[in-house]
Amino acid sequence: MVIIDKPWPHMVIENYYDNDVFKTLRKEAKKFISNNVDRDTRKQAFPEPDNKALQDCINSRPLTEDMLLQFPQYREYDSLRLFWEVNFLIGPLRYPIHDESSRKVLSCVVYVDPDENSGTNLYDEDKRNPKEIAWKPNTALIFPAIDGVTWHDYSCPKGSYRVTINQFLERPRSDE
């Protein structure tokens, strides 16, 4: 895995999941969404659905602390927990430029469906000069959360939808 330095450290990994696993993941994610999403909803995130096939697919390639330690910089942590979600958007939607929430230490976004959409824009420290990570199904964007550095946004065009699998290594909440 190669770390790309600009505009900040990240990895882009094509064919993130094994081809057969991705086919099942895509089918199960779409089925889960069709059974659980109100079509008028613009954004929904679902923590660990009650779908063993989908869970098995996602858990076949979990984020690990070893991946995090490949990066030159990341948020401090005492312990980590793995959290994942199926994320669904209906366009038109533009999620604003943001940094990761303070709990997140390492993030992974895998583009799932449809075949064509908008990717993720990475910005410099001044929130300018976007670099697009192109949308390609089964491609993962992995990056550590770095305060005031890892600015990014994403969008979904009108008349389209966007399904991603998002995994995070995060600091446990204080109530856990």
mmCIF file of N, CA and C in Angstrom, residues 9-133:
data_model
loop_
_atom_site.group_PDB
_atom_site.id
_atom_site.type_symbol
_atom_site.label_atom_id
_atom_site.label_comp_id
_atom_site.label_asym_id
_atom_site.label_seq_id
_atom_site.Cartn_x
_atom_site.Cartn_y
_atom_site.Cartn_z
ATOM 1 N N PRO A 9 -1.663 13.054 3.683
ATOM 2 C CA PRO A 9 -1.447 11.607 3.543
ATOM 3 C C PRO A 9 -2.753 10.810 3.426
ATOM 4 N N HIS A 10 -2.821 9.978 2.383
ATOM 5 C CA HIS A 10 -3.971 9.107 2.162
ATOM 6 C C HIS A 10 -3.553 7.950 1.260
ATOM 7 N N MET A 11 -4.398 6.948 1.198
ATOM 8 C CA MET A 11 -4.203 5.812 0.292
ATOM 9 C C MET A 11 -5.453 5.678 -0.565
ATOM 10 N N VAL A 12 -5.263 5.254 -1.798
ATOM 11 C CA VAL A 12 -6.363 4.894 -2.674
ATOM 12 C C VAL A 12 -6.081 3.464 -3.131
ATOM 13 N N ILE A 13 -7.002 2.562 -2.798
ATOM 14 C CA ILE A 13 -6.792 1.149 -3.113
ATOM 15 C C ILE A 13 -7.949 0.663 -3.978
ATOM 16 N N GLU A 14 -7.643 0.340 -5.229
ATOM 17 C CA GLU A 14 -8.650 -0.236 -6.116
ATOM 18 C C GLU A 14 -8.802 -1.718 -5.793
ATOM 19 N N ASN A 15 -9.980 -2.263 -6.114
ATOM 20 C CA ASN A 15 -10.277 -3.667 -5.828
ATOM 21 C C ASN A 15 -10.003 -3.993 -4.368
ATOM 22 N N TYR A 16 -10.544 -3.146 -3.512
ATOM 23 C CA TYR A 16 -10.314 -3.266 -2.068
ATOM 24 C C TYR A 16 -10.781 -4.619 -1.543
ATOM 25 N N TYR A 17 -11.976 -5.007 -1.934
ATOM 26 C CA TYR A 17 -12.493 -6.319 -1.546
ATOM 27 C C TYR A 17 -12.273 -7.300 -2.688
ATOM 28 N N ASP A 18 -12.105 -8.567 -2.350
ATOM 29 C CA ASP A 18 -12.058 -9.627 -3.341
ATOM 30 C C ASP A 18 -13.299 -9.493 -4.233
ATOM 31 N N ASN A 19 -13.159 -9.776 -5.515
ATOM 32 C CA ASN A 19 -14.239 -9.569 -6.484
ATOM 33 C C ASN A 19 -15.545 -10.252 -6.075
ATOM 34 N N ASP A 20 -15.486 -11.514 -5.653
ATOM 35 C CA ASP A 20 -16.711 -12.220 -5.244
ATOM 36 C C ASP A 20 -17.304 -11.596 -3.984
ATOM 37 N N VAL A 21 -16.454 -11.211 -3.072
ATOM 38 C CA VAL A 21 -16.922 -10.557 -1.845
ATOM 39 C C VAL A 21 -17.596 -9.229 -2.195
ATOM 40 N N PHE A 22 -16.987 -8.462 -3.112
ATOM 41 C CA PHE A 22 -17.575 -7.176 -3.477
ATOM 42 C C PHE A 22 -18.932 -7.352 -4.156
ATOM 43 N N LYS A 23 -19.067 -8.343 -5.017
ATOM 44 C CA LYS A 23 -20.363 -8.591 -5.661
ATOM 45 C C LYS A 23 -21.441 -8.845 -4.609
ATOM 46 N N THR A 24 -21.115 -9.665 -3.624
ATOM 47 C CA THR A 24 -22.069 -9.955 -2.548
ATOM 48 C C THR A 24 -22.317 -8.706 -1.713
ATOM 49 N N LEU A 25 -21.261 -7.982 -1.378
ATOM 50 C CA LEU A 25 -21.395 -6.759 -0.590
ATOM 51 C C LEU A 25 -22.310 -5.765 -1.297
ATOM 52 N N ARG A 26 -22.091 -5.579 -2.588
ATOM 53 C CA ARG A 26 -22.893 -4.625 -3.357
ATOM 54 C C ARG A 26 -24.364 -5.038 -3.364
ATOM 55 N N LYS A 27 -24.611 -6.313 -3.611
ATOM 56 C CA LYS A 27 -25.981 -6.824 -3.634
ATOM 57 C C LYS A 27 -26.640 -6.668 -2.268
ATOM 58 N N GLU A 28 -25.931 -7.029 -1.216
ATOM 59 C CA GLU A 28 -26.499 -6.969 0.139
ATOM 60 C C GLU A 28 -26.682 -5.524 0.616
ATOM 61 N N ALA A 29 -25.765 -4.640 0.253
ATOM 62 C CA ALA A 29 -25.912 -3.229 0.635
ATOM 63 C C ALA A 29 -27.136 -2.625 -0.052
ATOM 64 N N LYS A 30 -27.314 -2.910 -1.330
ATOM 65 C CA LYS A 30 -28.474 -2.389 -2.059
ATOM 66 C C LYS A 30 -29.775 -2.967 -1.493
ATOM 67 N N LYS A 31 -29.757 -4.257 -1.151
ATOM 68 C CA LYS A 31 -30.942 -4.883 -0.559
ATOM 69 C C LYS A 31 -31.239 -4.264 0.810
ATOM 70 N N PHE A 32 -30.217 -4.082 1.608
ATOM 71 C CA PHE A 32 -30.398 -3.480 2.928
ATOM 72 C C PHE A 32 -31.000 -2.081 2.806
ATOM 73 N N ILE A 33 -30.470 -1.296 1.881
ATOM 74 C CA ILE A 33 -30.968 0.064 1.687
ATOM 75 C C ILE A 33 -32.413 0.048 1.199
ATOM 76 N N SER A 34 -32.716 -0.813 0.247
ATOM 77 C CA SER A 34 -34.093 -0.838 -0.281
ATOM 78 C C SER A 34 -35.092 -1.244 0.800
ATOM 79 N N ASN A 35 -34.649 -2.018 1.774
ATOM 80 C CA ASN A 35 -35.536 -2.437 2.866
ATOM 81 C C ASN A 35 -35.571 -1.451 4.028
ATOM 82 N N ASN A 36 -34.621 -0.532 4.108
ATOM 83 C CA ASN A 36 -34.489 0.290 5.308
ATOM 84 C C ASN A 36 -34.461 1.795 5.087
ATOM 85 N N VAL A 37 -34.504 2.253 3.866
ATOM 86 C CA VAL A 37 -34.378 3.686 3.617
ATOM 87 C C VAL A 37 -35.678 4.241 3.064
ATOM 88 N N ASP A 38 -36.130 5.296 3.688
ATOM 89 C CA ASP A 38 -37.253 6.060 3.170
ATOM 90 C C ASP A 38 -36.710 6.823 1.964
ATOM 91 N N ARG A 39 -37.290 6.651 0.816
ATOM 92 C CA ARG A 39 -36.761 7.239 -0.417
ATOM 93 C C ARG A 39 -36.721 8.760 -0.389
ATOM 94 N N ASP A 40 -37.412 9.405 0.547
ATOM 95 C CA ASP A 40 -37.342 10.860 0.658
ATOM 96 C C ASP A 40 -36.155 11.309 1.500
ATOM 97 N N THR A 41 -35.448 10.374 2.099
ATOM 98 C CA THR A 41 -34.334 10.708 2.977
ATOM 99 C C THR A 41 -33.096 11.022 2.149
ATOM 100 N N ARG A 42 -32.451 12.101 2.488
ATOM 101 C CA ARG A 42 -31.273 12.509 1.728
ATOM 102 C C ARG A 42 -30.019 11.815 2.198
ATOM 103 N N LYS A 43 -29.931 11.502 3.479
ATOM 104 C CA LYS A 43 -28.726 10.838 3.969
ATOM 105 C C LYS A 43 -29.107 9.932 5.119
ATOM 106 N N GLN A 44 -28.646 8.718 5.066
ATOM 107 C CA GLN A 44 -28.857 7.782 6.162
ATOM 108 C C GLN A 44 -27.563 7.032 6.398
ATOM 109 N N ALA A 45 -27.246 6.812 7.640
ATOM 110 C CA ALA A 45 -26.094 5.984 8.001
ATOM 111 C C ALA A 45 -26.596 4.896 8.935
ATOM 112 N N PHE A 46 -26.161 3.690 8.711
ATOM 113 C CA PHE A 46 -26.683 2.556 9.471
ATOM 114 C C PHE A 46 -25.550 1.812 10.155
ATOM 115 N N PRO A 47 -25.480 1.879 11.461
ATOM 116 C CA PRO A 47 -24.466 1.072 12.133
ATOM 117 C C PRO A 47 -24.840 -0.406 12.098
ATOM 118 N N GLU A 48 -23.882 -1.223 11.919
ATOM 119 C CA GLU A 48 -23.963 -2.674 11.864
ATOM 120 C C GLU A 48 -25.371 -3.241 11.711
ATOM 121 N N PRO A 49 -25.852 -3.343 10.480
ATOM 122 C CA PRO A 49 -27.196 -3.872 10.258
ATOM 123 C C PRO A 49 -27.288 -5.345 10.627
ATOM 124 N N ASP A 50 -28.496 -5.804 10.851
ATOM 125 C CA ASP A 50 -28.734 -7.206 11.164
ATOM 126 C C ASP A 50 -28.743 -8.000 9.853
ATOM 127 N N ASN A 51 -27.593 -8.071 9.218
ATOM 128 C CA ASN A 51 -27.441 -8.758 7.938
ATOM 129 C C ASN A 51 -26.080 -9.445 7.962
ATOM 130 N N LYS A 52 -26.080 -10.726 8.292
ATOM 131 C CA LYS A 52 -24.816 -11.450 8.454
ATOM 132 C C LYS A 52 -23.983 -11.460 7.175
ATOM 133 N N ALA A 53 -24.615 -11.611 6.013
ATOM 134 C CA ALA A 53 -23.859 -11.635 4.750
ATOM 135 C C ALA A 53 -23.127 -10.314 4.542
ATOM 136 N N LEU A 54 -23.810 -9.197 4.795
ATOM 137 C CA LEU A 54 -23.179 -7.880 4.652
ATOM 138 C C LEU A 54 -22.069 -7.706 5.688
ATOM 139 N N GLN A 55 -22.343 -8.084 6.916
ATOM 140 C CA GLN A 55 -21.313 -7.983 7.963
ATOM 141 C C GLN A 55 -20.084 -8.810 7.603
ATOM 142 N N ASP A 56 -20.293 -10.031 7.133
ATOM 143 C CA ASP A 56 -19.163 -10.897 6.771
ATOM 144 C C ASP A 56 -18.327 -10.278 5.654
ATOM 145 N N CYS A 57 -19.000 -9.677 4.663
ATOM 146 C CA CYS A 57 -18.269 -9.025 3.565
ATOM 147 C C CYS A 57 -17.395 -7.892 4.101
ATOM 148 N N ILE A 58 -17.991 -7.001 4.864
ATOM 149 C CA ILE A 58 -17.253 -5.848 5.379
ATOM 150 C C ILE A 58 -16.133 -6.308 6.298
ATOM 151 N N ASN A 59 -16.428 -7.273 7.150
ATOM 152 C CA ASN A 59 -15.421 -7.755 8.100
ATOM 153 C C ASN A 59 -14.325 -8.594 7.448
ATOM 154 N N SER A 60 -14.471 -8.903 6.157
ATOM 155 C CA SER A 60 -13.412 -9.649 5.463
ATOM 156 C C SER A 60 -12.177 -8.771 5.255
ATOM 157 N N ARG A 61 -12.347 -7.460 5.367
ATOM 158 C CA ARG A 61 -11.217 -6.542 5.193
ATOM 159 C C ARG A 61 -11.385 -5.353 6.146
ATOM 160 N N PRO A 62 -11.234 -5.588 7.437
ATOM 161 C CA PRO A 62 -11.430 -4.505 8.399
ATOM 162 C C PRO A 62 -10.215 -3.578 8.468
ATOM 163 N N LEU A 63 -10.467 -2.359 8.900
ATOM 164 C CA LEU A 63 -9.357 -1.453 9.216
ATOM 165 C C LEU A 63 -8.633 -2.004 10.433
ATOM 166 N N THR A 64 -7.321 -1.820 10.457
ATOM 167 C CA THR A 64 -6.538 -2.310 11.591
ATOM 168 C C THR A 64 -5.565 -1.232 12.049
ATOM 169 N N GLU A 65 -5.089 -1.390 13.240
ATOM 170 C CA GLU A 65 -4.096 -0.465 13.771
ATOM 171 C C GLU A 65 -2.816 -0.508 12.940
ATOM 172 N N ASP A 66 -2.494 -1.667 12.362
ATOM 173 C CA ASP A 66 -1.317 -1.764 11.490
ATOM 174 C C ASP A 66 -1.423 -0.818 10.304
ATOM 175 N N MET A 67 -2.629 -0.676 9.743
ATOM 176 C CA MET A 67 -2.819 0.273 8.637
ATOM 177 C C MET A 67 -2.569 1.691 9.117
ATOM 178 N N LEU A 68 -3.106 2.015 10.272
ATOM 179 C CA LEU A 68 -2.941 3.354 10.829
ATOM 180 C C LEU A 68 -1.463 3.693 11.020
ATOM 181 N N LEU A 69 -0.698 2.744 11.528
ATOM 182 C CA LEU A 69 0.705 2.999 11.856
ATOM 183 C C LEU A 69 1.589 3.196 10.628
ATOM 184 N N GLN A 70 1.058 2.954 9.429
ATOM 185 C CA GLN A 70 1.800 3.233 8.203
ATOM 186 C C GLN A 70 1.844 4.733 7.897
ATOM 187 N N PHE A 71 0.918 5.490 8.481
ATOM 188 C CA PHE A 71 0.857 6.922 8.218
ATOM 189 C C PHE A 71 1.812 7.671 9.135
ATOM 190 N N PRO A 72 2.404 8.771 8.619
ATOM 191 C CA PRO A 72 3.380 9.514 9.416
ATOM 192 C C PRO A 72 2.749 10.324 10.553
ATOM 193 N N GLN A 73 1.451 10.586 10.476
ATOM 194 C CA GLN A 73 0.799 11.427 11.473
ATOM 195 C C GLN A 73 -0.645 10.975 11.627
ATOM 196 N N TYR A 74 -1.150 11.025 12.856
ATOM 197 C CA TYR A 74 -2.537 10.684 13.145
ATOM 198 C C TYR A 74 -2.857 11.168 14.556
ATOM 199 N N ARG A 75 -4.141 11.182 14.881
ATOM 200 C CA ARG A 75 -4.567 11.617 16.202
ATOM 201 C C ARG A 75 -4.118 10.628 17.267
ATOM 202 N N GLU A 76 -3.811 11.160 18.435
ATOM 203 C CA GLU A 76 -3.439 10.301 19.552
ATOM 204 C C GLU A 76 -4.649 9.510 20.028
ATOM 205 N N TYR A 77 -4.382 8.354 20.604
ATOM 206 C CA TYR A 77 -5.462 7.523 21.133
ATOM 207 C C TYR A 77 -4.902 6.608 22.210
ATOM 208 N N ASP A 78 -5.761 6.224 23.148
ATOM 209 C CA ASP A 78 -5.405 5.223 24.152
ATOM 210 C C ASP A 78 -5.871 3.843 23.726
ATOM 211 N N SER A 79 -7.048 3.811 23.123
ATOM 212 C CA SER A 79 -7.583 2.561 22.599
ATOM 213 C C SER A 79 -8.441 2.886 21.382
ATOM 214 N N LEU A 80 -8.707 1.858 20.600
ATOM 215 C CA LEU A 80 -9.482 2.040 19.364
ATOM 216 C C LEU A 80 -10.607 1.027 19.316
ATOM 217 N N ARG A 81 -11.667 1.415 18.635
ATOM 218 C CA ARG A 81 -12.732 0.467 18.323
ATOM 219 C C ARG A 81 -13.052 0.617 16.844
ATOM 220 N N LEU A 82 -13.445 -0.475 16.225
ATOM 221 C CA LEU A 82 -13.832 -0.468 14.818
ATOM 222 C C LEU A 82 -15.332 -0.218 14.738
ATOM 223 N N PHE A 83 -15.704 0.722 13.888
ATOM 224 C CA PHE A 83 -17.110 1.044 13.653
ATOM 225 C C PHE A 83 -17.295 1.114 12.152
ATOM 226 N N TRP A 84 -18.411 0.600 11.655
ATOM 227 C CA TRP A 84 -18.681 0.733 10.231
ATOM 228 C C TRP A 84 -20.141 1.066 10.008
ATOM 229 N N GLU A 85 -20.402 1.600 8.808
ATOM 230 C CA GLU A 85 -21.753 1.987 8.444
ATOM 231 C C GLU A 85 -21.948 1.832 6.950
ATOM 232 N N VAL A 86 -23.192 1.645 6.566
ATOM 233 C CA VAL A 86 -23.593 1.734 5.170
ATOM 234 C C VAL A 86 -24.132 3.144 5.019
ATOM 235 N N ASN A 87 -23.610 3.909 4.061
ATOM 236 C CA ASN A 87 -24.009 5.297 3.893
ATOM 237 C C ASN A 87 -24.718 5.451 2.561
ATOM 238 N N PHE A 88 -25.869 6.111 2.591
ATOM 239 C CA PHE A 88 -26.705 6.261 1.409
ATOM 240 C C PHE A 88 -27.114 7.719 1.259
ATOM 241 N N LEU A 89 -26.926 8.258 0.071
ATOM 242 C CA LEU A 89 -27.323 9.635 -0.226
ATOM 243 C C LEU A 89 -28.181 9.659 -1.481
ATOM 244 N N ILE A 90 -29.144 10.556 -1.496
ATOM 245 C CA ILE A 90 -29.915 10.827 -2.704
ATOM 246 C C ILE A 90 -29.594 12.246 -3.126
ATOM 247 N N GLY A 91 -29.217 12.429 -4.406
ATOM 248 C CA GLY A 91 -28.867 13.756 -4.899
ATOM 249 C C GLY A 91 -30.082 14.569 -5.292
ATOM 250 N N PRO A 92 -29.941 15.874 -5.396
ATOM 251 C CA PRO A 92 -28.661 16.571 -5.292
ATOM 252 C C PRO A 92 -28.285 16.828 -3.834
ATOM 253 N N LEU A 93 -27.047 16.569 -3.514
ATOM 254 C CA LEU A 93 -26.539 16.816 -2.179
ATOM 255 C C LEU A 93 -25.050 17.124 -2.269
ATOM 256 N N ARG A 94 -24.643 18.134 -1.560
ATOM 257 C CA ARG A 94 -23.221 18.444 -1.432
ATOM 258 C C ARG A 94 -22.931 18.514 0.053
ATOM 259 N N TYR A 95 -22.174 17.546 0.563
ATOM 260 C CA TYR A 95 -21.788 17.550 1.968
ATOM 261 C C TYR A 95 -20.628 18.523 2.098
ATOM 262 N N PRO A 96 -20.714 19.487 3.004
ATOM 263 C CA PRO A 96 -19.719 20.567 3.040
ATOM 264 C C PRO A 96 -18.312 20.097 3.417
ATOM 265 N N ILE A 97 -17.345 20.949 3.121
ATOM 266 C CA ILE A 97 -15.950 20.674 3.498
ATOM 267 C C ILE A 97 -15.900 20.489 5.009
ATOM 268 N N HIS A 98 -15.253 19.411 5.427
ATOM 269 C CA HIS A 98 -15.186 19.096 6.856
ATOM 270 C C HIS A 98 -13.934 18.286 7.160
ATOM 271 N N ASP A 99 -13.616 18.251 8.410
ATOM 272 C CA ASP A 99 -12.576 17.396 8.958
ATOM 273 C C ASP A 99 -13.322 16.270 9.674
ATOM 274 N N GLU A 100 -12.671 15.203 10.021
ATOM 275 C CA GLU A 100 -13.344 14.111 10.707
ATOM 276 C C GLU A 100 -13.693 14.503 12.140
ATOM 277 N N SER A 101 -14.740 13.886 12.673
ATOM 278 C CA SER A 101 -15.119 14.157 14.062
ATOM 279 C C SER A 101 -13.960 13.781 14.978
ATOM 280 N N SER A 102 -13.953 14.350 16.153
ATOM 281 C CA SER A 102 -12.811 14.195 17.058
ATOM 282 C C SER A 102 -12.592 12.752 17.512
ATOM 283 N N ARG A 103 -13.597 11.897 17.437
ATOM 284 C CA ARG A 103 -13.423 10.497 17.821
ATOM 285 C C ARG A 103 -12.650 9.701 16.783
ATOM 286 N N LYS A 104 -12.760 10.075 15.511
ATOM 287 C CA LYS A 104 -12.178 9.273 14.436
ATOM 288 C C LYS A 104 -10.656 9.417 14.388
ATOM 289 N N VAL A 105 -9.996 8.278 14.198
ATOM 290 C CA VAL A 105 -8.537 8.245 14.098
ATOM 291 C C VAL A 105 -8.112 7.801 12.693
ATOM 292 N N LEU A 106 -8.821 6.844 12.104
ATOM 293 C CA LEU A 106 -8.548 6.372 10.744
ATOM 294 C C LEU A 106 -9.883 6.133 10.048
ATOM 295 N N SER A 107 -9.996 6.600 8.801
ATOM 296 C CA SER A 107 -11.237 6.476 8.038
ATOM 297 C C SER A 107 -10.991 5.742 6.733
ATOM 298 N N CYS A 108 -11.989 4.967 6.332
ATOM 299 C CA CYS A 108 -11.956 4.251 5.050
ATOM 300 C C CYS A 108 -13.324 4.370 4.416
ATOM 301 N N VAL A 109 -13.373 4.883 3.190
ATOM 302 C CA VAL A 109 -14.611 4.991 2.421
ATOM 303 C C VAL A 109 -14.445 4.108 1.200
ATOM 304 N N VAL A 110 -15.351 3.152 1.035
ATOM 305 C CA VAL A 110 -15.332 2.280 -0.140
ATOM 306 C C VAL A 110 -16.546 2.624 -0.991
ATOM 307 N N TYR A 111 -16.300 2.998 -2.237
ATOM 308 C CA TYR A 111 -17.371 3.314 -3.171
ATOM 309 C C TYR A 111 -18.048 2.009 -3.597
ATOM 310 N N VAL A 112 -19.381 1.965 -3.452
ATOM 311 C CA VAL A 112 -20.118 0.727 -3.715
ATOM 312 C C VAL A 112 -21.002 0.823 -4.953
ATOM 313 N N ASP A 113 -21.913 1.781 -4.986
ATOM 314 C CA ASP A 113 -22.898 1.843 -6.061
ATOM 315 C C ASP A 113 -23.367 3.273 -6.217
ATOM 316 N N PRO A 114 -23.664 3.751 -7.408
ATOM 317 C CA PRO A 114 -23.749 3.107 -8.722
ATOM 318 C C PRO A 114 -22.378 3.028 -9.399
ATOM 319 N N ASP A 115 -22.373 2.691 -10.679
ATOM 320 C CA ASP A 115 -21.108 2.592 -11.416
ATOM 321 C C ASP A 115 -20.455 3.950 -11.616
ATOM 322 N N GLU A 116 -21.259 5.004 -11.760
ATOM 323 C CA GLU A 116 -20.719 6.352 -11.976
ATOM 324 C C GLU A 116 -21.312 7.311 -10.962
ATOM 325 N N ASN A 117 -20.465 8.166 -10.410
ATOM 326 C CA ASN A 117 -20.901 9.176 -9.453
ATOM 327 C C ASN A 117 -19.748 10.134 -9.231
ATOM 328 N N SER A 118 -19.913 11.028 -8.280
ATOM 329 C CA SER A 118 -18.832 11.939 -7.890
ATOM 330 C C SER A 118 -18.030 11.278 -6.782
ATOM 331 N N GLY A 119 -16.734 11.485 -6.784
ATOM 332 C CA GLY A 119 -15.871 10.907 -5.762
ATOM 333 C C GLY A 119 -15.788 11.796 -4.536
ATOM 334 N N THR A 120 -14.603 11.885 -3.977
ATOM 335 C CA THR A 120 -14.344 12.684 -2.778
ATOM 336 C C THR A 120 -13.290 13.717 -3.118
ATOM 337 N N ASN A 121 -13.511 14.958 -2.703
ATOM 338 C CA ASN A 121 -12.537 16.025 -2.923
ATOM 339 C C ASN A 121 -11.697 16.212 -1.672
ATOM 340 N N LEU A 122 -10.379 16.237 -1.857
ATOM 341 C CA LEU A 122 -9.441 16.493 -0.764
ATOM 342 C C LEU A 122 -8.905 17.905 -0.929
ATOM 343 N N TYR A 123 -8.868 18.673 0.155
ATOM 344 C CA TYR A 123 -8.455 20.074 0.101
ATOM 345 C C TYR A 123 -7.182 20.298 0.901
ATOM 346 N N ASP A 124 -6.459 21.355 0.525
ATOM 347 C CA ASP A 124 -5.263 21.724 1.278
ATOM 348 C C ASP A 124 -5.668 22.374 2.605
ATOM 349 N N GLU A 125 -4.682 22.783 3.391
ATOM 350 C CA GLU A 125 -4.965 23.337 4.731
ATOM 351 C C GLU A 125 -5.781 24.621 4.691
ATOM 352 N N ASP A 126 -5.806 25.299 3.549
ATOM 353 C CA ASP A 126 -6.617 26.514 3.391
ATOM 354 C C ASP A 126 -8.001 26.211 2.824
ATOM 355 N N LYS A 127 -8.324 24.917 2.721
ATOM 356 C CA LYS A 127 -9.600 24.456 2.167
ATOM 357 C C LYS A 127 -9.774 24.897 0.715
ATOM 358 N N ARG A 128 -8.670 24.819 -0.026
ATOM 359 C CA ARG A 128 -8.656 25.201 -1.447
ATOM 360 C C ARG A 128 -7.964 24.105 -2.246
ATOM 361 N N ASN A 129 -7.914 24.310 -3.549
ATOM 362 C CA ASN A 129 -7.206 23.415 -4.478
ATOM 363 C C ASN A 129 -7.646 21.956 -4.345
ATOM 364 N N PRO A 130 -8.921 21.676 -4.613
ATOM 365 C CA PRO A 130 -9.388 20.297 -4.438
ATOM 366 C C PRO A 130 -8.718 19.303 -5.387
ATOM 367 N N LYS A 131 -8.459 18.135 -4.855
ATOM 368 C CA LYS A 131 -7.974 16.989 -5.631
ATOM 369 C C LYS A 131 -9.061 15.935 -5.518
ATOM 370 N N GLU A 132 -9.632 15.532 -6.654
ATOM 371 C CA GLU A 132 -10.720 14.547 -6.599
ATOM 372 C C GLU A 132 -10.178 13.126 -6.608
ATOM 373 N N ILE A 133 -10.687 12.335 -5.679
ATOM 374 C CA ILE A 133 -10.490 10.894 -5.717
ATOM 375 C C ILE A 133 -11.687 10.381 -6.504
#
